[in-house]
XYZ file of C-alpha atoms in Angstrom:
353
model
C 10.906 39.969 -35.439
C 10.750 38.576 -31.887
C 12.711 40.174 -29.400
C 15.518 37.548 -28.173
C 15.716 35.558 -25.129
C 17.862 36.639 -22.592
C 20.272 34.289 -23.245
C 20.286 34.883 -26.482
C 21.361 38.767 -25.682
C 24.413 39.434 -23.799
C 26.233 37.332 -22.116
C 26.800 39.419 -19.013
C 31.178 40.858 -19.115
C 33.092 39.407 -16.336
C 37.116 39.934 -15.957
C 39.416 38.057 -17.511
C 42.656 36.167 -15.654
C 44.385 35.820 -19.373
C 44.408 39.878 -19.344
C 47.097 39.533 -21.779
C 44.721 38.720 -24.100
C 42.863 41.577 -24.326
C 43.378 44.359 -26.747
C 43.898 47.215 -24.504
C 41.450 49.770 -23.249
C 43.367 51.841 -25.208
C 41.798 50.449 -28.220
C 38.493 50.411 -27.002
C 37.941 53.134 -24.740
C 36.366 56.513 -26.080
C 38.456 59.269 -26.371
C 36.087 61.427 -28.149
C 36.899 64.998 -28.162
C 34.942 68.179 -28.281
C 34.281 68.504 -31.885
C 32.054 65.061 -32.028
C 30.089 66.391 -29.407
C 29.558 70.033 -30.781
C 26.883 71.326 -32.867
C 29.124 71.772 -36.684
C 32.411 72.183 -37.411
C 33.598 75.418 -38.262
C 35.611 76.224 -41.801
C 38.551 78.079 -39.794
C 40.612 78.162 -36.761
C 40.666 81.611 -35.683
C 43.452 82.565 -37.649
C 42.378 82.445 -40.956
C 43.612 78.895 -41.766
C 40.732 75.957 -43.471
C 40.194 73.510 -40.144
C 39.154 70.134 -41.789
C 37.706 68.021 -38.985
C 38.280 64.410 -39.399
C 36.839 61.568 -37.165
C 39.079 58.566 -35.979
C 39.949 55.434 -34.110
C 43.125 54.590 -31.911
C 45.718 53.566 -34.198
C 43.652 54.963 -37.397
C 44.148 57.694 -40.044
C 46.315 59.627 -37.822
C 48.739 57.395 -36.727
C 48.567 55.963 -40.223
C 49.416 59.156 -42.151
C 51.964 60.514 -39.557
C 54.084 57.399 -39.783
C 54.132 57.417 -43.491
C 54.907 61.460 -43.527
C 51.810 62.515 -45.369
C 51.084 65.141 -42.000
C 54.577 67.059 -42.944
C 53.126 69.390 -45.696
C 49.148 70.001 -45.618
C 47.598 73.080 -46.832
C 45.271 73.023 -44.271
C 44.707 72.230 -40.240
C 43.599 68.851 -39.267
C 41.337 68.343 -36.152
C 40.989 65.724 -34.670
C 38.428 63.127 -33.212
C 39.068 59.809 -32.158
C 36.212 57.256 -31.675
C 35.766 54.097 -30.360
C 34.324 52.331 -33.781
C 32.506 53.392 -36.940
C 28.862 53.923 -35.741
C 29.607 56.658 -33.611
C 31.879 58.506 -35.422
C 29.158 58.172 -38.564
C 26.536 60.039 -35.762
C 29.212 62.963 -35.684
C 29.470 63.071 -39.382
C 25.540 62.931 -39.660
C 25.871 66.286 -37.118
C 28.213 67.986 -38.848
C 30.100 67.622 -36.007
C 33.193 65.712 -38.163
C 33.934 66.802 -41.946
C 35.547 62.957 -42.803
C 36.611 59.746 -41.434
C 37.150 56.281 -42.174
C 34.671 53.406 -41.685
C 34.632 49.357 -42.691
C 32.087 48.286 -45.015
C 28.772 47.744 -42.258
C 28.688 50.905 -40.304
C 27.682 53.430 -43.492
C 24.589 50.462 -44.305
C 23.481 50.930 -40.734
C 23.664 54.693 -40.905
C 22.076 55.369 -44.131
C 19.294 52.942 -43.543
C 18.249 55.108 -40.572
C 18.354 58.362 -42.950
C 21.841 59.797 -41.415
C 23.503 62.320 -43.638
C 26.793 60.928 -45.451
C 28.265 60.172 -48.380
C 30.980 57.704 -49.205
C 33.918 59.664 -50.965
C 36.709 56.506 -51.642
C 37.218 52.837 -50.867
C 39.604 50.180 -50.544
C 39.907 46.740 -50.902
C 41.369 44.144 -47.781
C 41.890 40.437 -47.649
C 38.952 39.240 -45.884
C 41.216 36.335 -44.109
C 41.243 38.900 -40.698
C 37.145 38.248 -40.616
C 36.634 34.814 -39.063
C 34.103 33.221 -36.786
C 36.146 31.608 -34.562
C 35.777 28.163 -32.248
C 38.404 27.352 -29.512
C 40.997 24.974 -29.730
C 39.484 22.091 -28.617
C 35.977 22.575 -30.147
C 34.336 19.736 -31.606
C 33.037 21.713 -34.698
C 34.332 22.018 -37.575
C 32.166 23.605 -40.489
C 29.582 26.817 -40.271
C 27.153 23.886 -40.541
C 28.051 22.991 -36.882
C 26.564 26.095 -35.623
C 23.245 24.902 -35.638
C 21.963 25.511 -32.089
C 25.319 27.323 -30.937
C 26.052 30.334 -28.976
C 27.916 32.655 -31.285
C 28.937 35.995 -29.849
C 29.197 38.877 -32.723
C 28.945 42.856 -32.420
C 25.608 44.479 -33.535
C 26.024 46.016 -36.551
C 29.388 45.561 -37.331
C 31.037 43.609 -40.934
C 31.099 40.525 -38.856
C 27.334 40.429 -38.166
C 27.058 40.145 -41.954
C 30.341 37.895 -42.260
C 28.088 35.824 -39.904
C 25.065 35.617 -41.877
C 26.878 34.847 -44.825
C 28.977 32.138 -43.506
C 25.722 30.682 -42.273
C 23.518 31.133 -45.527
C 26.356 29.254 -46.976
C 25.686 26.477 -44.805
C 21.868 26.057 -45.554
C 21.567 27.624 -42.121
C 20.137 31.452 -40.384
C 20.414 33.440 -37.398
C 17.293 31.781 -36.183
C 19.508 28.436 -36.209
C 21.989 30.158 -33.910
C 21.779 31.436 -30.342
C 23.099 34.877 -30.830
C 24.894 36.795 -27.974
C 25.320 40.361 -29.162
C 28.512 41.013 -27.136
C 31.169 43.503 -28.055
C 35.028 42.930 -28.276
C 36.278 42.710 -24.867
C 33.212 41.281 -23.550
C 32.872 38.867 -26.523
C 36.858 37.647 -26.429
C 35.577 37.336 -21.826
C 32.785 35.102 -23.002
C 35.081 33.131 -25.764
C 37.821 32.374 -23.880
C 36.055 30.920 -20.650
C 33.512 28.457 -22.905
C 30.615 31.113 -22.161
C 29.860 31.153 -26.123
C 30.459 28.240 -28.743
C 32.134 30.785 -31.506
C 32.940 34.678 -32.387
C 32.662 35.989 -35.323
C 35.262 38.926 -35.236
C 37.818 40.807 -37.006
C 41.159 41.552 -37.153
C 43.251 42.449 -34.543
C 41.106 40.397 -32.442
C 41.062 37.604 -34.924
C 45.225 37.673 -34.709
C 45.199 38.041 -31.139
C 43.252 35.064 -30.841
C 45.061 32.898 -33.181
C 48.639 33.978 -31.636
C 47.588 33.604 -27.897
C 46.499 29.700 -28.964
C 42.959 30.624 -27.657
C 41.251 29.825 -31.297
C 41.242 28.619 -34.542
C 39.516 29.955 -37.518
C 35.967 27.800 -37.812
C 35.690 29.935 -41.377
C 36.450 33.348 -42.790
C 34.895 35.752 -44.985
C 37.131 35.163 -47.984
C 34.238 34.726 -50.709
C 31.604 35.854 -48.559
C 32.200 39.973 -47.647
C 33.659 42.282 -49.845
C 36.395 43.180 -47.866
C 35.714 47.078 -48.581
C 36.028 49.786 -46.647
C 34.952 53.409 -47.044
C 36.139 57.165 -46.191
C 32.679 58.732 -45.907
C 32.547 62.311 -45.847
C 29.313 65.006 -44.268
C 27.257 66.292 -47.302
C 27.639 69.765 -45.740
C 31.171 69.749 -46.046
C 31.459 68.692 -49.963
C 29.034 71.537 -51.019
C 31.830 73.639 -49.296
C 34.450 74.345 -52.319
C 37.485 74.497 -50.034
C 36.316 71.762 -47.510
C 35.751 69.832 -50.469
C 39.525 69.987 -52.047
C 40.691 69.325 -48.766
C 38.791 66.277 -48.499
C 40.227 65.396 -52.192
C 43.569 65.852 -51.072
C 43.074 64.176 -47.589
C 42.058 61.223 -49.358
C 45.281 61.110 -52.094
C 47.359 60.817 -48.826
C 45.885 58.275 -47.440
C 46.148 56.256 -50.098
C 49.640 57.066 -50.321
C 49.894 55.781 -46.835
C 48.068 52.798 -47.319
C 51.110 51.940 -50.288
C 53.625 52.375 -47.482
C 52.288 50.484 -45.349
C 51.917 47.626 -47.800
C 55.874 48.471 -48.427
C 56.823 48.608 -44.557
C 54.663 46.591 -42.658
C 56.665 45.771 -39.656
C 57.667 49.509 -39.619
C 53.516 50.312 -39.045
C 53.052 47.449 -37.281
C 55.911 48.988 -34.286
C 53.463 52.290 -34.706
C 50.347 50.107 -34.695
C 51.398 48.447 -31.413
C 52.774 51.802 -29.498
C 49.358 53.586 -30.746
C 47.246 50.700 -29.195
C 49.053 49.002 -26.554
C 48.933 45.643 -29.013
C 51.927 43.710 -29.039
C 54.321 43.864 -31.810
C 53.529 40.033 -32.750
C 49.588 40.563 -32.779
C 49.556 44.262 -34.679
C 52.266 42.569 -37.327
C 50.336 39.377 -37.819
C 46.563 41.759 -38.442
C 48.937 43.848 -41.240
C 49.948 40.609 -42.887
C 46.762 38.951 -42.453
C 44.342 42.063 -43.402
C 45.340 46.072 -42.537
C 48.418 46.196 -45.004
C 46.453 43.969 -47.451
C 44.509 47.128 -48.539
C 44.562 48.733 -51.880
C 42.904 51.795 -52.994
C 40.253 51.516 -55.922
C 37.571 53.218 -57.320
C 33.666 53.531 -55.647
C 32.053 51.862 -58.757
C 28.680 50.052 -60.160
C 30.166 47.056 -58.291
C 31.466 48.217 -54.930
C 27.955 50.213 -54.095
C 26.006 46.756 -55.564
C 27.940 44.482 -53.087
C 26.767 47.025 -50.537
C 23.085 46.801 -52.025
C 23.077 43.305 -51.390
C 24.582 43.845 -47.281
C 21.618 47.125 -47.339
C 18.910 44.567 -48.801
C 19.736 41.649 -45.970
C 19.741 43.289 -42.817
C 16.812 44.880 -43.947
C 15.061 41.942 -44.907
C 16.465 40.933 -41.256
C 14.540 44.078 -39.824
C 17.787 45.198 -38.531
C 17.747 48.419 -39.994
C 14.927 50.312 -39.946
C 14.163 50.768 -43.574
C 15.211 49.394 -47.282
C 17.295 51.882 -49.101
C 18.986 52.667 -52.548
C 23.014 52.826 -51.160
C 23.675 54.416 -54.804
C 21.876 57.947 -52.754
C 24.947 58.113 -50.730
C 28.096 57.567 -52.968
C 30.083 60.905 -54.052
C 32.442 59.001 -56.831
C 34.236 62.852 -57.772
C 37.496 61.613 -56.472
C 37.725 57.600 -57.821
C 40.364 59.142 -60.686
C 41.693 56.241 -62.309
C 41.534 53.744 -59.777
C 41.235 50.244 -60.402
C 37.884 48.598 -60.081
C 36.530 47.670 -56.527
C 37.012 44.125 -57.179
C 40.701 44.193 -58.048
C 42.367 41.641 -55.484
C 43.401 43.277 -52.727
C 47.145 42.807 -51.769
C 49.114 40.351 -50.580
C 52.211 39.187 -48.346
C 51.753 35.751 -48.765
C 50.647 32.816 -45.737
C 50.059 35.216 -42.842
C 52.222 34.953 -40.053
């Protein structure tokens, strides 16, 4: 493919007078400690006890499990890593560097087509409402189709690069119909909000954040278009490890515990959602209604790793990742029990607030 024109690359990130719309640094800023940056993780802690290293994100598994008292009782020592998205904390588990974390549905197609080392170990299923390419207010367009010579700002990589392509396939239209500006978050919501790009195509929070500061509304979403999956992928080296291994089994049956209590309390996660991130309460309720709380467990079957085939096989095609793949080489399904099937609807609170 042709490289793009400059101003088809990045629109260059400028401060923002409506700071109140941007998710905090705290959401975005790395805060990667030493084990992502060391050479493996070690089995024990000095003292005898199994150290399971698990990669994170600001107001992820953590937060998540502490709030719904899965931490209380574990068998084992947690350490963690937090991370400022999926991609990098997939290069830690490719090192050996991080044991586990937890990814959406893009990341592990972007890793394994450039030959990292994971494996995906559980999934879940969201609403796909919280992905949306949105248009401002005012904005004369009104269908996907309208898109055709726009500037649309999306990150690299991420599920709503693919949510993108979808939504634009749909329309009898491609990337090369678009002017892309591969911007991430808080450069992409700069560029959005003073008219420097026509649409985003984002996700939840942002999506929420958006919508509730009256800066947006939703062009189209990726209800019918992604599979609203997302993954806890786990290092190869650690499942050959018998104890590492039930750890990670029993890491995983808390945090879909968790994910039921959040379902149950959602404005009691969405208080620990905000303090964790610096989100207000109104934005990090409206994401849990809209898509984070939505989430139900289910088994990593035939159909989950073929509606990953078919994300693999088009940015591939795209020549956006380096090589085609079978995604089938890096699924572990040991711990899917009896979880429903991947396409069981995911849940639901109703119209989101």
């Amino acid at each position: 493919m042709p490289p793009p024109s400059p101003e088809e690359t990045t629109v260059k990130s400028f401060r923002l007078s409506a700071a109140a719309l941007l998710v905090p640094l705290a959401l975005l800023a790395s805060a990667c400690s030493g084990a992502s940056a060391a050479g493996g993780a070690s089995n024990t802690d000095g003292k005898g006890s199994l150290v399971l290293n698990v990669g994170d994100q600001k107001g992820g598994s953590e937060a998540l499990l502490r709030a719904a008292g899965e931490l209380d009782d574990l068998p084992y020592r947690v350490k963690w890593s937090t991370f400022t998205s999926g991609p990098p904390l997939l290069e830690a588990v490719n090192a050996g560097a991080v044991d586990f974390g937890s990814v959406g549905n893009t990341p592990p197609v972007f890793a394994a087509g450039a030959g990292s080392k994971i494996t995906l170990v559980a999934a879940t299923h969201g609403d796909s409402a919280g992905e949306a390419i949105l248009v401002p207010k005012d904005s004369p367009l009104r269908t996907a189709r309208d898109l055709k010579g726009k500037r649309v700002a999306v990150a690299q990589g991420s599920s709503a690069h693919f949510q993108l392509i979808a939504s634009l396939r749909k329309a009898g239209l491609g990337l090369s119909d678009v002017r892309v500006s591969l911007l991430q978050p808080a450069d992409a919501l700069a560029a959005f909000t003073s008219g420097k790009v026509d649409a985003w195509a984002v996700w939840d929070p942002y999506t929420s954040q958006v919508l509730l500061g009256g800066k947006g509304r939703v062009l189209t979403d990726g209800r019918g278009l992604v599979n609203g999956l997302g993954f806890q992928v786990a290092a190869p080296s650690a499942l050959a490890d018998q104890e590492k291994a039930k750890a990670i089994g029993d890491f995983v049956e808390r945090l879909r515990r968790a994910q039921g209590w959040v379902f149950d309390h959602p404005e009691d996660w969405a208080k620990v959602w905000a303090q964790e991130t610096g989100l207000p309460y109104e934005v990090a309720l409206a994401a849990v209604k809209r898509s984070n709380g939505t989430r139900i467990p289910v088994a990593l079957d035939d159909a989950a790793i073929a509606s990953e085939q078919k994300i693999a096989d088009t940015f591939a095609a795209l020549g956006l990742v380096p090589r085609a793949f079978r995604f089938a080489d890096y699924v572990d399904t040991r711990f899917n029990k009896d979880l429903p099937p991947s396409t069981t609807p995911a849940r639901s609170y109703g119209k989101a607030s």
